[in-house]
Tab-separated table of C-alpha atoms in Angstrom:
chain	number	residue	atom	x	y	z
A	630	MET	CA	-159.629	65.704	59.751
A	631	ASP	CA	-158.072	65.993	56.393
A	632	ASP	CA	-158.577	69.262	54.541
A	633	LEU	CA	-160.729	68.318	51.579
A	634	ARG	CA	-160.273	71.617	49.848
A	635	GLY	CA	-158.330	71.785	46.576
A	636	PRO	CA	-155.052	73.640	46.069
A	637	GLN	CA	-155.151	77.104	47.474
A	638	GLN	CA	-153.219	80.163	46.097
A	639	ALA	CA	-150.622	81.341	48.650
A	640	GLU	CA	-150.807	84.920	49.819
A	641	PRO	CA	-147.743	87.012	49.005
A	642	PRO	CA	-145.609	87.761	52.036
A	643	GLU	CA	-145.742	91.193	53.488
A	644	LEU	CA	-142.739	93.273	52.413
A	645	SER	CA	-140.976	96.017	54.296
A	646	PRO	CA	-141.297	99.392	52.646
A	647	TRP	CA	-137.402	99.411	52.319
A	648	CYS	CA	-137.202	96.049	50.580
A	649	GLY	CA	-138.385	97.155	47.213
A	650	ARG	CA	-136.169	100.181	47.348
A	651	TRP	CA	-133.038	98.018	48.048
A	652	ARG	CA	-134.010	95.526	45.378
A	653	GLY	CA	-134.076	98.303	42.809
A	654	ALA	CA	-130.677	99.649	43.956
A	655	THR	CA	-129.139	96.166	43.809
A	656	ASN	CA	-130.358	95.677	40.279
A	657	LYS	CA	-128.920	99.017	39.292
A	658	LEU	CA	-125.589	98.124	40.956
A	659	LEU	CA	-125.492	94.802	39.146
A	660	CYS	CA	-126.210	96.567	35.890
A	661	VAL	CA	-123.431	99.064	36.542
A	662	LEU	CA	-121.009	96.260	37.417
A	663	ALA	CA	-121.980	94.350	34.321
A	664	VAL	CA	-121.406	97.361	32.096
A	665	ALA	CA	-118.101	98.089	33.910
A	666	GLY	CA	-117.038	94.495	33.502
A	667	ILE	CA	-117.782	94.619	29.812
A	668	GLY	CA	-115.863	97.880	29.564
A	669	LEU	CA	-112.948	96.468	31.542
A	670	SER	CA	-112.844	93.359	29.410
A	671	LEU	CA	-112.939	95.494	26.326
A	672	TRP	CA	-110.095	97.655	27.687
A	673	VAL	CA	-108.021	94.581	28.523
A	674	PHE	CA	-108.711	93.186	25.068
A	675	VAL	CA	-107.688	96.447	23.435
A	676	GLN	CA	-104.502	96.589	25.555
A	677	GLU	CA	-103.670	93.019	24.564
A	678	VAL	CA	-104.157	93.883	20.907
A	679	ILE	CA	-101.950	96.945	21.289
A	680	GLY	CA	-99.325	94.870	23.112
A	681	LEU	CA	-99.352	92.230	20.417
A	682	ARG	CA	-99.049	94.905	17.742
A	683	ASP	CA	-96.200	96.629	19.602
A	684	ARG	CA	-94.388	93.362	20.152
A	685	ALA	CA	-94.741	92.401	16.501
A	686	GLU	CA	-93.367	95.776	15.449
A	687	SER	CA	-90.522	95.437	17.937
A	688	ARG	CA	-89.625	91.998	16.598
A	689	GLU	CA	-89.482	93.415	13.087
A	690	ARG	CA	-87.289	96.345	14.217
A	691	ILE	CA	-84.831	94.068	16.031
A	692	THR	CA	-84.667	91.636	13.086
A	693	GLU	CA	-83.976	94.445	10.628
A	694	ALA	CA	-81.506	96.425	12.780
A	695	CYS	CA	-79.539	93.335	13.787
A	696	GLY	CA	-79.329	92.090	10.214
A	697	GLY	CA	-81.455	88.997	10.866
A	698	LEU	CA	-78.492	87.408	12.683
A	699	ILE	CA	-80.483	86.811	15.889
A	700	ASP	CA	-84.018	85.916	16.837
A	701	PRO	CA	-85.856	88.859	18.480
A	702	ASP	CA	-87.888	86.995	21.093
A	703	PRO	CA	-84.884	86.116	23.334
A	704	VAL	CA	-83.867	89.770	23.157
A	705	LEU	CA	-87.314	90.892	24.328
A	706	GLY	CA	-87.192	88.291	27.096
A	707	LEU	CA	-84.045	89.696	28.724
A	708	ASN	CA	-84.149	91.456	32.091
A	709	GLY	CA	-87.384	89.840	33.273
A	710	GLY	CA	-89.137	89.921	29.917
A	711	GLY	CA	-92.485	91.601	29.421
A	712	ILE	CA	-91.015	94.075	26.978
A	713	ASP	CA	-93.261	95.013	24.078
A	714	ARG	CA	-91.897	98.287	22.837
A	715	VAL	CA	-88.329	98.951	21.805
A	716	LYS	CA	-86.391	101.660	19.980
A	717	LEU	CA	-83.329	101.046	17.884
A	718	SER	CA	-80.396	103.398	17.725
A	719	ASP	CA	-80.136	105.245	14.395
A	720	GLU	CA	-76.358	105.347	14.735
A	721	HIS	CA	-75.892	101.555	14.606
A	722	GLU	CA	-76.699	99.269	11.718
A	723	THR	CA	-75.556	95.691	11.127
A	724	ASP	CA	-73.685	95.380	7.865
A	725	LEU	CA	-71.594	92.257	7.213
A	726	GLY	CA	-69.809	94.119	4.457
A	727	GLU	CA	-68.205	96.340	7.110
A	728	ARG	CA	-65.360	95.267	9.380
A	729	SER	CA	-67.294	96.343	12.464
A	730	SER	CA	-71.019	96.929	12.901
A	731	GLY	CA	-73.930	96.017	15.161
A	732	CYS	CA	-77.232	97.084	16.684
A	733	LEU	CA	-78.361	98.831	19.906
A	734	VAL	CA	-81.790	98.162	21.389
A	735	TYR	CA	-83.508	100.423	23.910
A	736	ARG	CA	-86.523	99.529	26.012
A	737	VAL	CA	-89.312	102.100	25.751
A	738	GLY	CA	-90.938	103.066	29.047
A	739	ASP	CA	-93.289	105.931	29.769
A	740	PRO	CA	-93.805	108.362	26.900
A	741	GLY	CA	-90.533	110.065	26.136
A	742	THR	CA	-88.320	107.680	28.151
A	743	THR	CA	-85.953	104.928	27.002
A	744	TYR	CA	-83.671	102.584	28.896
A	745	GLY	CA	-80.637	100.517	27.915
A	746	HIS	CA	-81.495	96.920	27.069
A	747	PHE	CA	-79.299	95.041	24.620
A	748	SER	CA	-76.594	95.438	21.982
A	749	MET	CA	-74.923	93.189	19.443
A	750	ALA	CA	-71.496	93.811	17.911
A	751	VAL	CA	-70.113	92.015	14.862
A	752	LEU	CA	-66.379	92.035	14.113
A	753	ARG	CA	-65.145	90.623	10.802
A	754	ARG	CA	-61.422	90.092	10.224
A	755	SER	CA	-59.974	89.897	6.730
A	756	ALA	CA	-57.658	87.053	5.726
A	757	GLU	CA	-55.260	89.765	4.547
A	758	PRO	CA	-53.129	90.539	7.634
A	759	ASP	CA	-52.717	94.257	6.868
A	760	ALA	CA	-56.319	94.874	5.818
A	761	ASP	CA	-57.443	95.881	9.307
A	762	GLU	CA	-54.479	98.065	10.198
A	763	THR	CA	-56.171	101.434	10.658
A	764	ALA	CA	-56.057	103.776	13.615
A	765	GLN	CA	-59.619	102.995	14.704
A	766	ASP	CA	-59.025	99.236	14.594
A	767	ARG	CA	-56.150	99.201	17.094
A	768	THR	CA	-56.526	98.022	20.649
A	769	GLU	CA	-54.828	99.748	23.567
A	770	ILE	CA	-54.171	97.019	26.135
A	771	ASP	CA	-53.692	99.436	29.009
A	772	GLU	CA	-56.652	101.712	28.621
A	773	GLN	CA	-58.490	102.717	31.778
A	774	SER	CA	-61.421	100.384	31.156
A	775	ASP	CA	-59.059	97.386	31.366
A	776	GLU	CA	-57.821	98.239	34.858
A	777	PRO	CA	-58.907	95.663	37.440
A	778	PHE	CA	-60.140	98.275	39.996
A	779	ARG	CA	-62.358	101.319	39.678
A	780	ARG	CA	-63.590	104.251	41.724
A	781	PRO	CA	-66.943	103.601	43.481
A	782	TYR	CA	-70.013	105.139	41.861
A	783	ARG	CA	-71.568	108.111	43.600
A	784	ASP	CA	-74.720	106.249	44.686
A	785	GLU	CA	-72.915	102.944	45.327
A	786	LYS	CA	-72.831	101.339	48.763
A	787	SER	CA	-69.566	102.102	50.493
A	788	SER	CA	-66.937	99.401	50.263
A	789	PRO	CA	-64.174	98.807	52.862
A	790	GLY	CA	-61.606	98.385	50.127
A	791	PRO	CA	-61.047	98.782	46.409
A	792	VAL	CA	-63.851	97.837	44.041
A	793	VAL	CA	-63.276	95.240	41.323
A	794	SER	CA	-63.963	96.744	37.935
A	795	HIS	CA	-65.230	93.644	36.072
A	796	ALA	CA	-64.864	89.911	35.765
A	797	LEU	CA	-62.046	88.383	33.724
A	798	PRO	CA	-62.813	86.552	30.464
A	799	HIS	CA	-64.316	83.116	31.166
A	800	PRO	CA	-64.057	80.449	28.416
A	801	LEU	CA	-67.153	79.054	26.742
A	802	GLY	CA	-66.328	75.386	27.291
A	803	ASP	CA	-62.646	75.043	26.453
A	804	GLY	CA	-62.680	78.499	24.933
A	805	ALA	CA	-62.824	77.446	21.267
A	806	LEU	CA	-66.300	79.036	20.947
A	807	GLY	CA	-65.418	82.248	22.760
A	808	GLU	CA	-65.514	83.966	26.131
A	809	TYR	CA	-67.932	85.687	28.514
A	810	ASP	CA	-67.958	87.898	31.590
A	811	GLU	CA	-70.657	89.235	33.878
A	812	TYR	CA	-72.595	91.107	31.192
A	813	LYS	CA	-71.215	90.119	27.767
A	814	VAL	CA	-70.771	86.931	25.719
A	815	THR	CA	-68.518	86.770	22.656
A	816	ALA	CA	-68.748	83.850	20.229
A	817	ARG	CA	-66.083	83.399	17.585
A	818	ALA	CA	-65.800	81.546	14.278
A	819	VAL	CA	-62.260	80.913	13.093
A	820	CYS	CA	-62.584	80.374	9.364
A	821	GLU	CA	-60.786	77.684	7.376
A	822	LYS	CA	-57.816	78.964	5.437
A	823	GLY	CA	-58.246	79.812	1.777
A	824	GLY	CA	-61.150	82.199	2.091
A	825	LYS	CA	-61.353	85.988	2.255
A	826	ILE	CA	-62.229	86.089	5.947
A	827	SER	CA	-60.007	85.002	8.828
A	828	SER	CA	-62.537	85.146	11.667
A	829	ILE	CA	-65.869	86.570	12.779
A	830	GLU	CA	-66.906	87.536	16.299
A	831	VAL	CA	-70.406	88.346	17.588
A	832	SER	CA	-70.837	89.806	21.048
A	833	ALA	CA	-74.205	89.891	22.809
A	834	VAL	CA	-74.264	92.488	25.575
A	835	ALA	CA	-76.774	93.259	28.321
A	836	GLN	CA	-77.100	97.050	28.457
A	837	TYR	CA	-79.373	97.351	31.503
A	838	ASP	CA	-78.170	98.412	34.970
A	839	GLU	CA	-79.498	95.455	36.917
A	840	PRO	CA	-77.150	92.487	37.563
A	841	VAL	CA	-77.292	89.948	34.771
A	842	THR	CA	-78.860	86.664	35.950
A	843	ALA	CA	-77.564	83.210	35.073
A	844	GLU	CA	-80.646	82.758	32.875
A	845	ASP	CA	-79.981	86.001	30.988
A	846	ARG	CA	-76.311	85.121	30.590
A	847	ARG	CA	-77.374	81.841	29.045
A	848	THR	CA	-79.680	83.742	26.690
A	849	LEU	CA	-76.839	86.061	25.691
A	850	ALA	CA	-74.657	83.029	24.978
A	851	GLY	CA	-77.340	81.560	22.728
A	852	LEU	CA	-77.730	84.859	20.878
A	853	ALA	CA	-73.977	85.248	20.390
A	854	ARG	CA	-73.563	81.741	19.030
A	855	GLN	CA	-76.614	82.048	16.795
A	856	GLY	CA	-75.347	85.387	15.486
A	857	VAL	CA	-71.864	84.157	14.642
A	858	ASP	CA	-73.190	80.981	13.063
A	859	ARG	CA	-75.459	82.968	10.718
A	860	ALA	CA	-72.781	85.583	10.004
A	861	ALA	CA	-70.261	82.883	9.097
A	862	ASP	CA	-72.754	81.180	6.796
A	863	ARG	CA	-73.606	84.429	4.985
A	864	THR	CA	-69.994	85.485	4.496
A	865	GLY	CA	-68.651	82.148	3.333
A	866	CYS	CA	-66.634	81.562	6.470
A	867	ARG	CA	-66.304	77.792	6.855
A	868	ALA	CA	-65.950	77.030	10.547
A	869	ASP	CA	-66.770	74.180	12.890
A	870	LEU	CA	-68.552	75.856	15.802
A	871	PRO	CA	-68.681	73.956	19.126
A	872	GLY	CA	-71.983	73.805	20.954
A	873	LEU	CA	-72.669	75.843	24.067
A	874	PRO	CA	-71.387	74.271	27.312
A	875	ALA	CA	-73.979	72.707	29.591
A	876	GLU	CA	-73.264	75.300	32.321
A	877	LEU	CA	-71.732	78.759	32.560
A	878	ALA	CA	-69.920	79.295	35.799
A	879	GLU	CA	-70.849	82.493	37.663
A	880	PRO	CA	-68.120	85.068	36.854
A	881	GLU	CA	-65.904	85.591	39.877
A	882	MET	CA	-65.582	89.146	41.187
A	883	LYS	CA	-63.778	88.597	44.483
A	884	PHE	CA	-60.057	88.147	45.158
A	885	GLY	CA	-58.890	85.057	46.976
A	886	SER	CA	-55.646	83.826	48.465
A	887	ALA	CA	-52.830	83.593	45.943
A	888	ALA	CA	-51.498	80.516	47.741
A	889	SER	CA	-54.659	78.550	46.866
A	890	THR	CA	-55.702	80.101	43.550
A	891	GLY	CA	-56.211	78.127	40.342
A	892	GLY	CA	-57.461	78.519	36.777
A	893	THR	CA	-55.720	81.299	34.889
A	894	CYS	CA	-53.689	82.163	38.024
A	895	ASP	CA	-52.624	78.620	38.814
A	896	TRP	CA	-49.164	79.370	37.436
A	897	TYR	CA	-48.695	81.980	40.184
A	898	ARG	CA	-49.607	79.525	42.937
A	899	ARG	CA	-46.885	77.199	41.674
A	900	PHE	CA	-44.448	80.079	41.332
A	901	LEU	CA	-44.941	81.070	44.974
A	902	ALA	CA	-44.417	77.489	46.088
A	903	GLN	CA	-40.849	77.619	44.717
A	904	GLY	CA	-39.558	80.450	46.971
A	905	GLU	CA	-40.236	83.458	49.174
A	906	ARG	CA	-42.996	85.822	48.085
A	907	GLY	CA	-41.276	88.972	49.423
A	908	SER	CA	-43.128	92.024	48.097
A	909	LEU	CA	-45.120	90.105	45.483
A	910	PRO	CA	-48.959	90.039	45.620
A	911	ASP	CA	-50.746	87.802	48.111
A	912	ARG	CA	-54.211	88.020	46.513
A	913	ALA	CA	-55.456	86.679	43.146
A	914	LEU	CA	-58.475	86.976	40.870
A	915	ALA	CA	-58.650	84.105	38.372
A	916	ALA	CA	-61.021	82.654	35.762
A	917	PRO	CA	-61.336	79.083	34.513
A	918	ALA	CA	-58.463	78.298	32.126
A	919	GLY	CA	-59.491	77.263	28.626
A	920	LYS	CA	-56.912	75.530	26.469
A	921	ALA	CA	-58.422	76.965	23.328
A	922	SER	CA	-59.268	80.499	24.562
A	923	ASP	CA	-58.241	83.413	22.377
A	924	HIS	CA	-58.135	85.704	25.421
A	925	ASP	CA	-57.553	84.983	29.076
A	926	ALA	CA	-56.192	86.930	32.057
A	927	CYS	CA	-55.069	86.766	35.699
A	928	VAL	CA	-54.959	89.649	38.206
A	929	LEU	CA	-52.737	89.666	41.293
A	930	ALA	CA	-53.019	92.274	44.030
A	931	VAL	CA	-51.427	93.223	47.343
A	932	GLY	CA	-53.928	92.867	50.195
A	933	GLU	CA	-54.402	95.267	53.065
A	934	LYS	CA	-52.193	93.474	55.574
A	935	GLU	CA	-49.327	93.132	53.129
A	936	THR	CA	-49.749	96.728	51.940
A	937	ARG	CA	-49.364	97.954	55.504
A	938	ARG	CA	-46.221	95.819	55.847
A	939	ILE	CA	-44.594	97.024	52.614
A	940	TYR	CA	-45.706	100.665	52.753
A	941	PRO	CA	-43.126	102.068	55.212
A	942	GLY	CA	-40.239	100.886	53.021
A	943	PHE	CA	-41.945	102.334	49.957
A	944	VAL	CA	-42.284	105.783	51.592
A	945	LYS	CA	-38.555	105.893	52.354
A	946	THR	CA	-37.551	105.343	48.726
A	947	SER	CA	-40.210	107.388	46.892
A	948	ASP	CA	-40.077	111.077	46.176
A	949	TYR	CA	-43.848	111.294	45.641
A	950	PRO	CA	-45.451	108.519	47.722
A	951	GLN	CA	-49.151	107.812	47.667
A	952	SER	CA	-50.966	108.062	50.985
A	953	LEU	CA	-51.636	104.738	52.675
A	954	GLU	CA	-55.360	105.540	52.748
A	955	ASP	CA	-55.461	106.046	48.977
A	956	VAL	CA	-53.592	102.813	48.341
A	957	LEU	CA	-55.875	100.791	50.572
A	958	LYS	CA	-59.179	102.200	49.257
A	959	TYR	CA	-58.673	103.517	45.717
A	960	LEU	CA	-55.237	102.746	44.256
A	961	PRO	CA	-54.207	99.215	45.225
A	962	TRP	CA	-50.992	97.699	43.936
A	963	TRP	CA	-51.649	95.075	41.250
A	964	VAL	CA	-50.228	93.015	38.427
A	965	LYS	CA	-52.210	91.791	35.419
A	966	THR	CA	-51.186	89.111	32.924
A	967	GLU	CA	-53.045	88.501	29.651
A	968	THR	CA	-52.731	86.323	26.583
A	969	TYR	CA	-54.138	87.133	23.142
A	970	VAL	CA	-54.227	84.479	20.428
A	971	GLY	CA	-55.022	84.620	16.709
A	972	ASP	CA	-56.666	87.680	15.267
A	973	GLY	CA	-56.868	89.225	18.732
A	974	THR	CA	-53.150	90.040	18.386
A	975	ARG	CA	-53.792	92.429	15.500
A	976	GLY	CA	-53.366	96.088	16.320
A	977	LEU	CA	-52.304	95.554	19.937
A	978	ARG	CA	-50.416	98.499	21.328
A	979	THR	CA	-49.742	100.388	24.547
A	980	GLY	CA	-50.813	103.957	24.979
A	981	HIS	CA	-50.394	104.824	28.637
A	982	PHE	CA	-49.376	108.512	28.990
A	983	LYS	CA	-47.005	108.342	26.028
A	984	GLN	CA	-46.524	107.426	22.379
A	985	PRO	CA	-48.075	104.020	21.516
A	986	THR	CA	-45.783	100.983	21.374
A	987	GLU	CA	-46.831	98.256	18.957
A	988	LEU	CA	-47.002	94.727	20.416
A	989	THR	CA	-46.192	92.762	17.279
A	990	PRO	CA	-46.319	88.934	17.149
A	991	GLY	CA	-42.813	87.503	16.882
A	992	THR	CA	-41.306	90.256	19.027
A	993	ALA	CA	-40.862	91.009	22.747
A	994	GLY	CA	-39.953	94.053	24.794
A	995	THR	CA	-41.287	96.826	27.033
A	996	ASP	CA	-42.808	100.253	26.588
A	997	SER	CA	-40.708	101.439	29.607
A	998	ASP	CA	-43.950	102.364	31.343
A	999	GLN	CA	-45.326	99.430	33.311
A	1000	THR	CA	-45.954	97.106	30.352
A	1001	TRP	CA	-43.912	94.164	29.016
A	1002	TRP	CA	-44.796	91.674	26.280
A	1003	ALA	CA	-43.645	88.326	24.891
A	1004	SER	CA	-44.862	86.343	21.899
A	1005	SER	CA	-45.183	82.784	20.647
A	1006	VAL	CA	-47.090	80.590	18.210
A	1007	CYS	CA	-49.970	78.553	19.683
A	1008	GLY	CA	-51.597	75.935	17.469
A	1009	GLY	CA	-50.206	77.599	14.384
A	1010	ARG	CA	-51.673	80.961	15.393
A	1011	PRO	CA	-49.765	84.015	16.650
A	1012	ALA	CA	-49.945	84.790	20.382
A	1013	VAL	CA	-48.962	87.814	22.484
A	1014	HIS	CA	-48.480	87.575	26.258
A	1015	VAL	CA	-48.585	90.750	28.350
A	1016	LEU	CA	-47.501	91.810	31.830
A	1017	TRP	CA	-49.080	95.056	33.052
A	1018	VAL	CA	-48.043	96.499	36.407
A	1019	THR	CA	-49.609	99.533	38.069
A	1020	TYR	CA	-47.540	102.508	39.157
A	1021	PRO	CA	-45.697	102.689	41.556
A	1022	TYR	CA	-45.785	98.921	42.180
A	1023	ASP	CA	-43.595	98.380	39.111
A	1024	ARG	CA	-40.852	100.078	41.197
A	1025	ILE	CA	-41.646	98.254	44.425
A	1026	ALA	CA	-41.488	94.757	42.845
A	1027	ALA	CA	-38.950	95.634	40.162
A	1028	ASP	CA	-36.465	92.947	41.149
A	1029	ARG	CA	-39.053	90.152	40.773
A	1030	LEU	CA	-40.855	91.138	37.572
A	1031	GLU	CA	-38.548	89.358	35.130
A	1032	SER	CA	-38.775	85.990	36.857
A	1033	LEU	CA	-42.525	86.502	37.388
A	1034	PHE	CA	-43.196	87.156	33.693
A	1035	ARG	CA	-40.981	84.272	32.556
A	1036	ALA	CA	-42.906	81.919	34.843
A	1037	TYR	CA	-46.206	83.087	33.357
A	1038	VAL	CA	-45.110	82.747	29.707
A	1039	ASP	CA	-43.515	79.332	30.358
A	1040	ASP	CA	-46.767	78.100	31.870
A	1041	VAL	CA	-48.937	79.445	29.041
A	1042	ALA	CA	-46.666	77.895	26.433
A	1043	GLU	CA	-46.760	74.523	28.135
A	1044	ARG	CA	-50.510	74.583	28.760
A	1045	ARG	CA	-51.354	75.594	25.176
A	1046	GLY	CA	-48.524	73.777	23.427
A	1047	CYS	CA	-47.008	77.019	22.120
A	1048	THR	CA	-43.675	77.210	20.278
A	1049	ASP	CA	-41.268	79.890	19.056
A	1050	VAL	CA	-41.401	81.757	22.376
A	1051	VAL	CA	-39.758	85.203	22.373
A	1052	LEU	CA	-39.139	86.863	25.768
A	1053	PRO	CA	-37.979	90.380	26.730
A	1054	ASP	CA	-34.288	90.823	27.507
A	1055	ALA	CA	-33.103	91.255	31.078
A	1056	LYS	CA	-32.296	94.927	30.281
A	1057	ASP	CA	-36.002	95.514	29.495
A	1058	PHE	CA	-36.729	95.005	33.221
A	1059	ALA	CA	-33.980	97.332	34.493
A	1060	ARG	CA	-35.188	100.377	36.391
A	1061	SER	CA	-33.391	103.689	36.860
């Protein structure tokens, strides 16, 4: 039958003697975790505040040291970003009143450590042609840093052959804006005539050891263009700056077949098609050719197979021959051609183991030490064209150098529409 009793109070369940003890411990653990969580949250909050403060201070330092020519956030975002603390070099300060200045930014790591990160260089050329002619403003075209090959670094992975030193200048678009390579972008403003300034260049350079990514190279290009645009505006340089190209081709660092090369070495492919190559190079390192570039280059080299073929004849005629092993691994035989246009022709000289020889626009000749030059006028601006040949290859290919250089200069003049070409005399190529 139904239970007619009213609601009854339930008896509490019987607890194990351990249960209460564990319940107390759990509560304590939860309390500890709650306190730790609050502490951790507070620590994270404090770190975020410190990071924001450090980043704000870093932005101010970059803006001040770089003369306000570039925005600091893209600089902090280079090399993976996440950089809050930077240090600026005390030896560099951007001053548009100076011919050359810039800023150098270090990334701050653990206490007491700094790492290379970024630099900006500003070069201002006066409209007065002789205003920049000082010893420190001259450019040696054959200095060691310009050589196409280098010795391997001590901790570098062993290479079966010579190591390429750096990429050749690649044009930004058609080159009117400037050039770039694997770690640096240079933007240039060519000022309208009538002012006090002829041109301004701003170079944005990655100073870290890691390879520069395509994204970082694009950032450098944006910084360089922004810097030169602001510098031109502040100095009264009236210039029509092109926009950045939609894409920047990956700088090439590997030699290819000379018979199929193109770009800045396309002239050599056509030259080879006209006759026997003989002892001339069979490998080429080129860059895209820009019709408006102020600086471009082509490097030609003798590959391993051809070196082994030519070497026995070289040994017979040389009093101090290099070893075949050294030639193949460290001292390859190469030829480099370069063209400088506009203000880049100022102060050019050779300085390879001897007294400097000035490479003056409107002249041509040789320094009698592996370097020849010609000149022309391209788009109303002076141009200097250079042939640089490594020793002892200048002796090995001596009978072909004159025709080789003439083919190069003729091609440059046609491609750029240059006039008033001046070439070295035949006697300048004679060898004793």
